[in-house]
Amino acid sequence: MVRTGPVSDIDEADVAVSAPRRTAAGLTAVAVSVRRAVEQMNPVRAVRALGRVNQRGGYDCPGCAWPEPTGRRRPAEFCENGAKAVAEEATQRTVTPEFFASHSVADLADRSGYWLGQQGRLTHPMVLRSGDTHYSPLSWDEAFGLIAAQLRDLASPNEAVFYTSGRTSNETAFLYQLMVRAFGTNNLPDCSNMCHESSGAALTASIGIGKGSVSIDDFAAADLIVVAGQNPGTNHPRMLSALAGAKKAGARIIAVNPLPEAGLLGFKDPQTVAGVLGAGAAIADDFLQIRIGGDMALFQGLGKLLVAAEDQAPGTVVDRDFVAAHTAGFTEYEKHLRAVNLDTVVEATGLSTAELERTAAALAASRRTIFCWAMGLTQHRHGVATIEEATNLLLMRGMIGKPGAGVCPVRGHSNVQGDRTMGIYEKMPESFLAALDRELGIRSPREPGLDTVDAVRAMRDGRARVFMAMGGNFAAATPDTAVTEAALRSCDLTVQVSTKLNRSHVVPGRTALILPTLGRSDLDVGPGGVRQQVSVEDSMSVVHLSTGRLTPVSGQLRSEVGIVCGLAEALFGPDHAVPWAEYARDYDRVRDAIAAVVPGCADYNARVRQRNGFVLPHPPRDAREFRTATGKANFAVNALSWEPVPAGGLILQTMRSHDQYNTTIYGLDDRYRGVTGGRRVILVHPDDITEFGYAEGDLVDISAQWPDGASRRVEAFRLVAYPTPRGNAAAYYPETNPLVPLDHVAERSNTPVSKAIPIRLHPHRHTGAAG
C-alpha cells in the first residue's frame, strides 16, 4: 500500500500577513506542539515520544544543542520546535518502495522540500541506477557492495567526499571518520562549515579552543548577557528559560539584531502560571536594532568607549591584572581602538551615540558578562573578525575563566559540536591522527581534506566522483543552488543516509542510493537483542547518553553505527585491523576506542553514565590556560569592515521561519513574524517599499549583483512591510540560497556568507511597479 502524507504542496497565493508578535511561547506554543504531534503520530505514541525528550534515561532532542538543566528537570523539557522535530522523526507516515514506484525522480524533483518531508519515514534501502527513472529497492548487502566497489574503483581516495550532519551521534561520528581515514582521505566536510566555522576560527585564535566557555549554570550567575545575531525564540527556544531565569536573578540582557524578534522581546513560559495567565516576561532590557553586517563596528565602537572610560577612571574598566597575566597584544589593540571613528560606527550600525554609550556603560559596570551569538555574526565576510572583536571586549574586562562570564556560541544542530570533537573535520591536528593510528592500527592521511564549499568545487570540477552524506540535506543546505545541484548530479555515485525524504534524494548522481536509518527517538536493538545507547555533546561541552524508546516504523531500518560498520566491512574485508563487526554489536566497544583516542574522554563508558554525563575539558574556562602560539589569550586587531547599502538596493539576510529547523520545513506558519500560509516572502521596511515604487503585497523578483559581475535571481516573492532597519531585508532559506555564489565566503573560515547579500528588487511579470 502506498502511503503519502496528507498535505498538498505549497500554494503561495495563500500567504497571509498580520502584525508580528511581541512575545514567544505561551499556550499557543503548547497547542501547536500537541496538534503537530497528534497529526504525525497516534496519541499514545505522541505521549511516549514527548515524555522522554531531554530526560535522563530518555533521548536527546534531534533539534538544537541547548543543554539540559543540571538539577531537576521539568516534565516537559522541550520547546515547541523540539516537539515539531520529534513529531517529524517519530511520524507513522511512511515512504515505501511502492511510493517510489508511483513517483519518478522527475516528479519528486518538482515538489517542494516541505511536501517531500511530509511524506514520512523512509523504510527500505533504495537505488536509482544509471538510466532509471524511479528508485527501486535493494538489499543492504547489495547497497554496501555497490558503494565499496565504486570507492575501490576511484583513482584516489581523495575523489570521494564524506559529509556529516550535526544529528549524528558521537559513536557514529567517530566510526565514520575512522572509516574515511582508513580509506585514505580527510575529505570530511560537515554542516559546521556552513554555520559556526567562523566561531571556531575566531575562538581558536583568541583563546586557543573553538568552543564556548560557559555552562548552563553560568547564566544564573551572570549580571549582563549580550545576545547578538541570534533568534532564540525560534532557533533555541529553551534558551528563553535560561534567559528568564537570569533576568529573575538580576541580570541585564541586551539584544543585538536587525529584526525585533519575539523571543528577544518577551517570553510566556507555558509551564508557569504567570506564563499561562500573564502578559509574559520581558527578556531584553535593551534592544539594539543594528544594521545587517554592523556588529564588528559595534564591538569596536564599544571598545573605544571602554578605553575612554578607563582613561577617566584608571583601573576601573580594564582588568589590568588579567590583561597583564593572561593576554597578548593589548597595546596594539588599544592603539587601534583610539583611532576608531565613532561617526563611522554610527553609520555602520544605524545606532545612536546614546545607545552606544549606554551599552558601553553596562559593560563597564558588569562584573560577570556572557556574550551569546549565532549565525547573525558568523555568516559574514568579516564573521571571524567580528567574533574576535566580541572576544576582545571580554578579554579587556577579564571575563574569561570566571563564573557567570565567557563566550557562548549557540550551536544549532543537536550534536554538531560532538561530531567535531570525534574527528569530523578536514584538518584534525597531528596529535589526534597519531592517536587514531596508534590505537586502531590504521595509517591516517595527513593532507588536509575538503570542507563543504571546497567539496562542491571539487564535484563541480570533476575532482570528486563519489559523494556520501551521513544525514542532512546537502542540496538544500549549501549556497549557489544551481551549482551545487549540478555538482551532485555530475558524481558517479551519491549516497544519502537519511530518515526522511528530502531535496538531496532527487538531485542524484549517475547512480544514487538512499539508506534509511534509525532516528534519535527510535529504539536501537542490536544483534542478540541488546538495547544500544549513543552519546551526544551539547553546546556547552557536556557529553551524555541518549536512548531511543520508540518502535521503528520498519524492520529494514539500520542504525547509523550499523551502516558505517556494514559499509566498512564490505570496503575493507574481514581481516581489517579495525573490529567493525564487534563495534556494530556493542557500542561500549566504540566508546572504549573513543576513550583511547579523543582528548578529555578517558573512562568514557563510566563517566557518560553519570547522572549528568561529563563535561569535556576547556583550559581557558577551567584554569585560564590558553593554548595559543603565544601561550596567552590574544587580542585581535582588525580593520573595520561593514556592509554599506548599495544605491537603489538592499542588503538581504537569509533566515529560518518559526515553522522550520535548518532545511526541514515543519509547516507554513511563521507565527511570530505574522506570516502564514507560504514561504516566498521578503520582509522590507515600509519606507523602502514606497521609495522603490512598490506596495505591500506586490510580487517581486530578487537579483543579487556581485563585484565580479556574477548575477543571481529568484522569482515571485511577496513584499511584506516589516520593521527592519532601512536598507535591510530578510527572506527564508533555502528559497534564497540561489542568490549566494559559491565563492562568497567568510575570510579565514570559508563559511558561505548568507547574512549579507546585496540585492535589487524587480517587478514580477506585470505588477505595474517601477524597476
mmCIF file of C-alpha atoms in Angstrom, residues 466-682:
data_model
loop_
_atom_site.group_PDB
_atom_site.id
_atom_site.type_symbol
_atom_site.label_atom_id
_atom_site.label_comp_id
_atom_site.label_asym_id
_atom_site.label_seq_id
_atom_site.Cartn_x
_atom_site.Cartn_y
_atom_site.Cartn_z
ATOM 1 C CA VAL A 466 31.566 9.909 -5.074
ATOM 2 C CA PHE A 467 29.526 11.825 -2.509
ATOM 3 C CA MET A 468 28.204 10.248 0.696
ATOM 4 C CA ALA A 469 26.153 12.094 3.308
ATOM 5 C CA MET A 470 25.628 10.835 6.857
ATOM 6 C CA GLY A 471 22.339 12.628 7.414
ATOM 7 C CA GLY A 472 21.391 16.157 6.481
ATOM 8 C CA ASN A 473 20.081 17.691 3.275
ATOM 9 C CA PHE A 474 23.199 18.836 1.455
ATOM 10 C CA ALA A 475 21.480 20.122 -1.678
ATOM 11 C CA ALA A 476 19.233 22.456 0.327
ATOM 12 C CA ALA A 477 21.776 23.469 2.976
ATOM 13 C CA THR A 478 24.508 24.703 0.661
ATOM 14 C CA PRO A 479 24.716 28.001 -1.269
ATOM 15 C CA ASP A 480 24.547 28.544 -5.020
ATOM 16 C CA THR A 481 21.792 26.004 -5.585
ATOM 17 C CA ALA A 482 22.235 25.572 -9.336
ATOM 18 C CA VAL A 483 25.981 24.985 -8.987
ATOM 19 C CA THR A 484 25.590 22.616 -6.030
ATOM 20 C CA GLU A 485 22.882 20.540 -7.693
ATOM 21 C CA ALA A 486 24.835 20.281 -10.935
ATOM 22 C CA ALA A 487 27.877 19.192 -8.915
ATOM 23 C CA LEU A 488 25.911 16.412 -7.216
ATOM 24 C CA ARG A 489 24.413 15.233 -10.495
ATOM 25 C CA SER A 490 27.899 15.004 -12.029
ATOM 26 C CA CYS A 491 29.011 12.399 -9.464
ATOM 27 C CA ASP A 492 29.253 8.737 -10.416
ATOM 28 C CA LEU A 493 27.593 7.827 -7.122
ATOM 29 C CA THR A 494 25.697 9.715 -4.423
ATOM 30 C CA VAL A 495 24.746 8.051 -1.125
ATOM 31 C CA GLN A 496 22.301 9.574 1.349
ATOM 32 C CA VAL A 497 21.890 8.087 4.847
ATOM 33 C CA SER A 498 18.543 9.540 5.873
ATOM 34 C CA THR A 499 15.433 9.223 7.982
ATOM 35 C CA LYS A 500 13.086 11.124 5.638
ATOM 36 C CA LEU A 501 12.781 12.155 2.020
ATOM 37 C CA ASN A 502 14.413 15.477 1.119
ATOM 38 C CA ARG A 503 15.711 17.516 -1.800
ATOM 39 C CA SER A 504 19.073 15.750 -1.872
ATOM 40 C CA HIS A 505 17.389 12.464 -2.837
ATOM 41 C CA VAL A 506 16.009 13.996 -6.026
ATOM 42 C CA VAL A 507 19.337 15.528 -7.059
ATOM 43 C CA PRO A 508 21.057 12.182 -7.705
ATOM 44 C CA GLY A 509 24.392 11.223 -9.161
ATOM 45 C CA ARG A 510 24.501 8.853 -12.117
ATOM 46 C CA THR A 511 23.807 6.120 -9.574
ATOM 47 C CA ALA A 512 22.188 7.062 -6.258
ATOM 48 C CA LEU A 513 21.460 5.242 -3.021
ATOM 49 C CA ILE A 514 19.097 6.082 -0.162
ATOM 50 C CA LEU A 515 19.941 4.223 3.052
ATOM 51 C CA PRO A 516 17.199 4.502 5.711
ATOM 52 C CA THR A 517 18.416 4.874 9.269
ATOM 53 C CA LEU A 518 17.061 4.928 12.789
ATOM 54 C CA GLY A 519 16.304 8.322 14.268
ATOM 55 C CA ARG A 520 17.283 9.675 17.669
ATOM 56 C CA SER A 521 13.916 8.617 19.141
ATOM 57 C CA ASP A 522 13.962 5.068 17.705
ATOM 58 C CA LEU A 523 14.715 2.001 19.772
ATOM 59 C CA ASP A 524 18.080 0.598 18.672
ATOM 60 C CA VAL A 525 18.232 -3.143 19.280
ATOM 61 C CA GLY A 526 21.452 -4.774 18.166
ATOM 62 C CA PRO A 527 22.365 -8.392 17.483
ATOM 63 C CA GLY A 528 21.278 -10.676 20.320
ATOM 64 C CA GLY A 529 18.509 -8.276 21.376
ATOM 65 C CA VAL A 530 20.843 -5.860 23.187
ATOM 66 C CA ARG A 531 19.448 -2.339 23.517
ATOM 67 C CA GLN A 532 22.041 0.170 22.432
ATOM 68 C CA GLN A 533 22.661 3.707 23.586
ATOM 69 C CA VAL A 534 24.504 6.531 21.880
ATOM 70 C CA SER A 535 26.017 9.717 23.247
ATOM 71 C CA VAL A 536 25.997 13.364 22.239
ATOM 72 C CA GLU A 537 27.728 16.607 23.221
ATOM 73 C CA ASP A 538 25.700 19.754 23.785
ATOM 74 C CA SER A 539 26.607 23.353 23.030
ATOM 75 C CA MET A 540 28.391 23.685 26.371
ATOM 76 C CA SER A 541 30.651 20.606 26.096
ATOM 77 C CA VAL A 542 28.524 18.271 28.233
ATOM 78 C CA VAL A 543 28.550 14.664 26.968
ATOM 79 C CA HIS A 544 25.632 12.415 27.925
ATOM 80 C CA LEU A 545 23.738 9.337 26.798
ATOM 81 C CA SER A 546 20.711 9.254 24.519
ATOM 82 C CA THR A 547 18.448 6.200 24.414
ATOM 83 C CA GLY A 548 15.726 5.827 21.778
ATOM 84 C CA ARG A 549 12.436 4.414 23.033
ATOM 85 C CA LEU A 550 10.040 4.140 20.086
ATOM 86 C CA THR A 551 9.398 1.111 17.901
ATOM 87 C CA PRO A 552 10.861 1.818 14.433
ATOM 88 C CA VAL A 553 8.387 2.125 11.548
ATOM 89 C CA SER A 554 10.234 -0.547 9.543
ATOM 90 C CA GLY A 555 12.314 -3.612 10.328
ATOM 91 C CA GLN A 556 14.605 -2.619 7.457
ATOM 92 C CA LEU A 557 15.996 0.430 9.255
ATOM 93 C CA ARG A 558 19.577 0.211 10.478
ATOM 94 C CA SER A 559 21.387 2.350 12.990
ATOM 95 C CA GLU A 560 23.986 4.792 11.714
ATOM 96 C CA VAL A 561 26.610 2.789 13.605
ATOM 97 C CA GLY A 562 25.427 -0.368 11.857
ATOM 98 C CA ILE A 563 25.508 1.313 8.466
ATOM 99 C CA VAL A 564 29.071 2.580 8.908
ATOM 100 C CA CYS A 565 30.297 -0.766 10.178
ATOM 101 C CA GLY A 566 28.499 -2.694 7.440
ATOM 102 C CA LEU A 567 29.986 -0.485 4.745
ATOM 103 C CA ALA A 568 33.462 -0.688 6.298
ATOM 104 C CA GLU A 569 33.324 -4.493 6.344
ATOM 105 C CA ALA A 570 32.380 -4.527 2.657
ATOM 106 C CA LEU A 571 35.084 -1.995 1.830
ATOM 107 C CA PHE A 572 37.993 -3.427 3.814
ATOM 108 C CA GLY A 573 37.130 -7.119 4.100
ATOM 109 C CA PRO A 574 37.028 -9.388 7.186
ATOM 110 C CA ASP A 575 40.721 -9.140 8.093
ATOM 111 C CA HIS A 576 40.890 -5.392 8.641
ATOM 112 C CA ALA A 577 42.706 -4.069 11.726
ATOM 113 C CA VAL A 578 39.532 -2.365 12.994
ATOM 114 C CA PRO A 579 36.976 -4.781 14.559
ATOM 115 C CA TRP A 580 33.962 -3.362 12.724
ATOM 116 C CA ALA A 581 31.624 -6.267 13.484
ATOM 117 C CA GLU A 582 32.357 -6.020 17.212
ATOM 118 C CA TYR A 583 31.689 -2.287 17.170
ATOM 119 C CA ALA A 584 28.326 -2.883 15.479
ATOM 120 C CA ARG A 585 27.373 -5.415 18.159
ATOM 121 C CA ASP A 586 28.451 -3.404 21.193
ATOM 122 C CA TYR A 587 28.627 0.396 21.296
ATOM 123 C CA ASP A 588 30.562 0.223 24.571
ATOM 124 C CA ARG A 589 33.464 -1.069 22.468
ATOM 125 C CA VAL A 590 33.197 2.060 20.325
ATOM 126 C CA ARG A 591 33.253 4.235 23.423
ATOM 127 C CA ASP A 592 36.356 2.418 24.654
ATOM 128 C CA ALA A 593 38.056 3.348 21.387
ATOM 129 C CA ILE A 594 36.917 6.947 21.783
ATOM 130 C CA ALA A 595 38.383 6.984 25.286
ATOM 131 C CA ALA A 596 41.743 5.888 23.922
ATOM 132 C CA VAL A 597 41.869 8.484 21.142
ATOM 133 C CA VAL A 598 39.832 11.616 21.900
ATOM 134 C CA PRO A 599 41.283 14.126 24.393
ATOM 135 C CA GLY A 600 39.207 14.523 27.545
ATOM 136 C CA CYS A 601 37.291 11.258 27.016
ATOM 137 C CA ALA A 602 39.193 8.914 29.341
ATOM 138 C CA ASP A 603 36.952 6.387 31.113
ATOM 139 C CA TYR A 604 34.182 7.361 28.695
ATOM 140 C CA ASN A 605 31.799 4.488 29.397
ATOM 141 C CA ALA A 606 31.708 5.103 33.139
ATOM 142 C CA ARG A 607 31.595 8.886 33.008
ATOM 143 C CA VAL A 608 28.901 9.148 30.339
ATOM 144 C CA ARG A 609 26.629 7.063 32.586
ATOM 145 C CA GLN A 610 26.860 9.560 35.439
ATOM 146 C CA ARG A 611 23.687 11.463 36.342
ATOM 147 C CA ASN A 612 24.526 14.426 34.091
ATOM 148 C CA GLY A 613 27.174 12.801 31.941
ATOM 149 C CA PHE A 614 30.509 14.599 31.991
ATOM 150 C CA VAL A 615 31.986 17.906 30.891
ATOM 151 C CA LEU A 616 34.873 17.960 28.440
ATOM 152 C CA PRO A 617 37.932 19.967 29.479
ATOM 153 C CA HIS A 618 38.148 23.612 28.460
ATOM 154 C CA PRO A 619 41.511 25.080 29.524
ATOM 155 C CA PRO A 620 40.512 28.798 29.412
ATOM 156 C CA ARG A 621 37.395 28.109 31.479
ATOM 157 C CA ASP A 622 38.978 25.611 33.856
ATOM 158 C CA ALA A 623 42.347 27.192 34.566
ATOM 159 C CA ARG A 624 42.729 30.362 32.487
ATOM 160 C CA GLU A 625 45.139 28.363 30.370
ATOM 161 C CA PHE A 626 45.347 29.493 26.753
ATOM 162 C CA ARG A 627 46.872 27.014 24.288
ATOM 163 C CA THR A 628 47.751 29.525 21.599
ATOM 164 C CA ALA A 629 51.066 30.262 19.899
ATOM 165 C CA THR A 630 51.736 32.978 22.487
ATOM 166 C CA GLY A 631 50.623 30.851 25.421
ATOM 167 C CA LYS A 632 48.113 33.585 26.234
ATOM 168 C CA ALA A 633 44.750 34.856 25.090
ATOM 169 C CA ASN A 634 45.265 37.064 22.059
ATOM 170 C CA PHE A 635 43.740 40.444 21.360
ATOM 171 C CA ALA A 636 42.984 40.779 17.651
ATOM 172 C CA VAL A 637 43.424 43.946 15.601
ATOM 173 C CA ASN A 638 41.095 44.079 12.603
ATOM 174 C CA ALA A 639 40.472 46.758 10.015
ATOM 175 C CA LEU A 640 36.868 47.886 10.364
ATOM 176 C CA SER A 641 34.560 46.235 7.814
ATOM 177 C CA TRP A 642 30.798 46.606 7.371
ATOM 178 C CA GLU A 643 28.070 46.333 4.729
ATOM 179 C CA PRO A 644 27.069 49.651 3.097
ATOM 180 C CA VAL A 645 23.661 49.567 1.430
ATOM 181 C CA PRO A 646 24.073 49.662 -2.383
ATOM 182 C CA ALA A 647 22.463 52.574 -4.212
ATOM 183 C CA GLY A 648 18.997 51.538 -5.317
ATOM 184 C CA GLY A 649 19.268 48.239 -3.497
ATOM 185 C CA LEU A 650 19.123 46.455 -0.160
ATOM 186 C CA ILE A 651 21.209 44.113 1.998
ATOM 187 C CA LEU A 652 19.412 40.788 2.462
ATOM 188 C CA GLN A 653 19.822 38.300 5.278
ATOM 189 C CA THR A 654 18.531 34.742 4.901
ATOM 190 C CA MET A 655 16.742 33.200 7.874
ATOM 191 C CA ARG A 656 14.509 30.408 9.128
ATOM 192 C CA SER A 657 10.792 30.685 9.685
ATOM 193 C CA HIS A 658 9.312 29.636 13.001
ATOM 194 C CA ASP A 659 7.994 26.503 11.264
ATOM 195 C CA GLN A 660 11.460 25.387 10.202
ATOM 196 C CA TYR A 661 14.623 23.840 11.577
ATOM 197 C CA ASN A 662 17.633 24.165 9.308
ATOM 198 C CA THR A 663 16.370 22.800 5.974
ATOM 199 C CA THR A 664 13.447 20.857 7.483
ATOM 200 C CA ILE A 665 10.170 22.679 6.874
ATOM 201 C CA TYR A 666 7.621 21.687 9.529
ATOM 202 C CA GLY A 667 4.819 23.891 8.262
ATOM 203 C CA LEU A 668 3.973 27.184 6.594
ATOM 204 C CA ASP A 669 3.325 29.473 9.556
ATOM 205 C CA ASP A 670 5.957 31.942 10.744
ATOM 206 C CA ARG A 671 3.689 32.854 13.624
ATOM 207 C CA TYR A 672 5.955 35.288 15.456
ATOM 208 C CA ARG A 673 6.579 37.387 12.328
ATOM 209 C CA GLY A 674 2.909 37.299 11.298
ATOM 210 C CA VAL A 675 3.420 35.359 8.045
ATOM 211 C CA THR A 676 1.214 32.325 7.412
ATOM 212 C CA GLY A 677 0.405 30.030 4.505
ATOM 213 C CA GLY A 678 3.602 30.291 2.466
ATOM 214 C CA ARG A 679 7.328 30.963 2.310
ATOM 215 C CA ARG A 680 8.174 33.122 -0.708
ATOM 216 C CA VAL A 681 8.082 36.443 1.105
ATOM 217 C CA ILE A 682 10.645 39.199 1.605
#
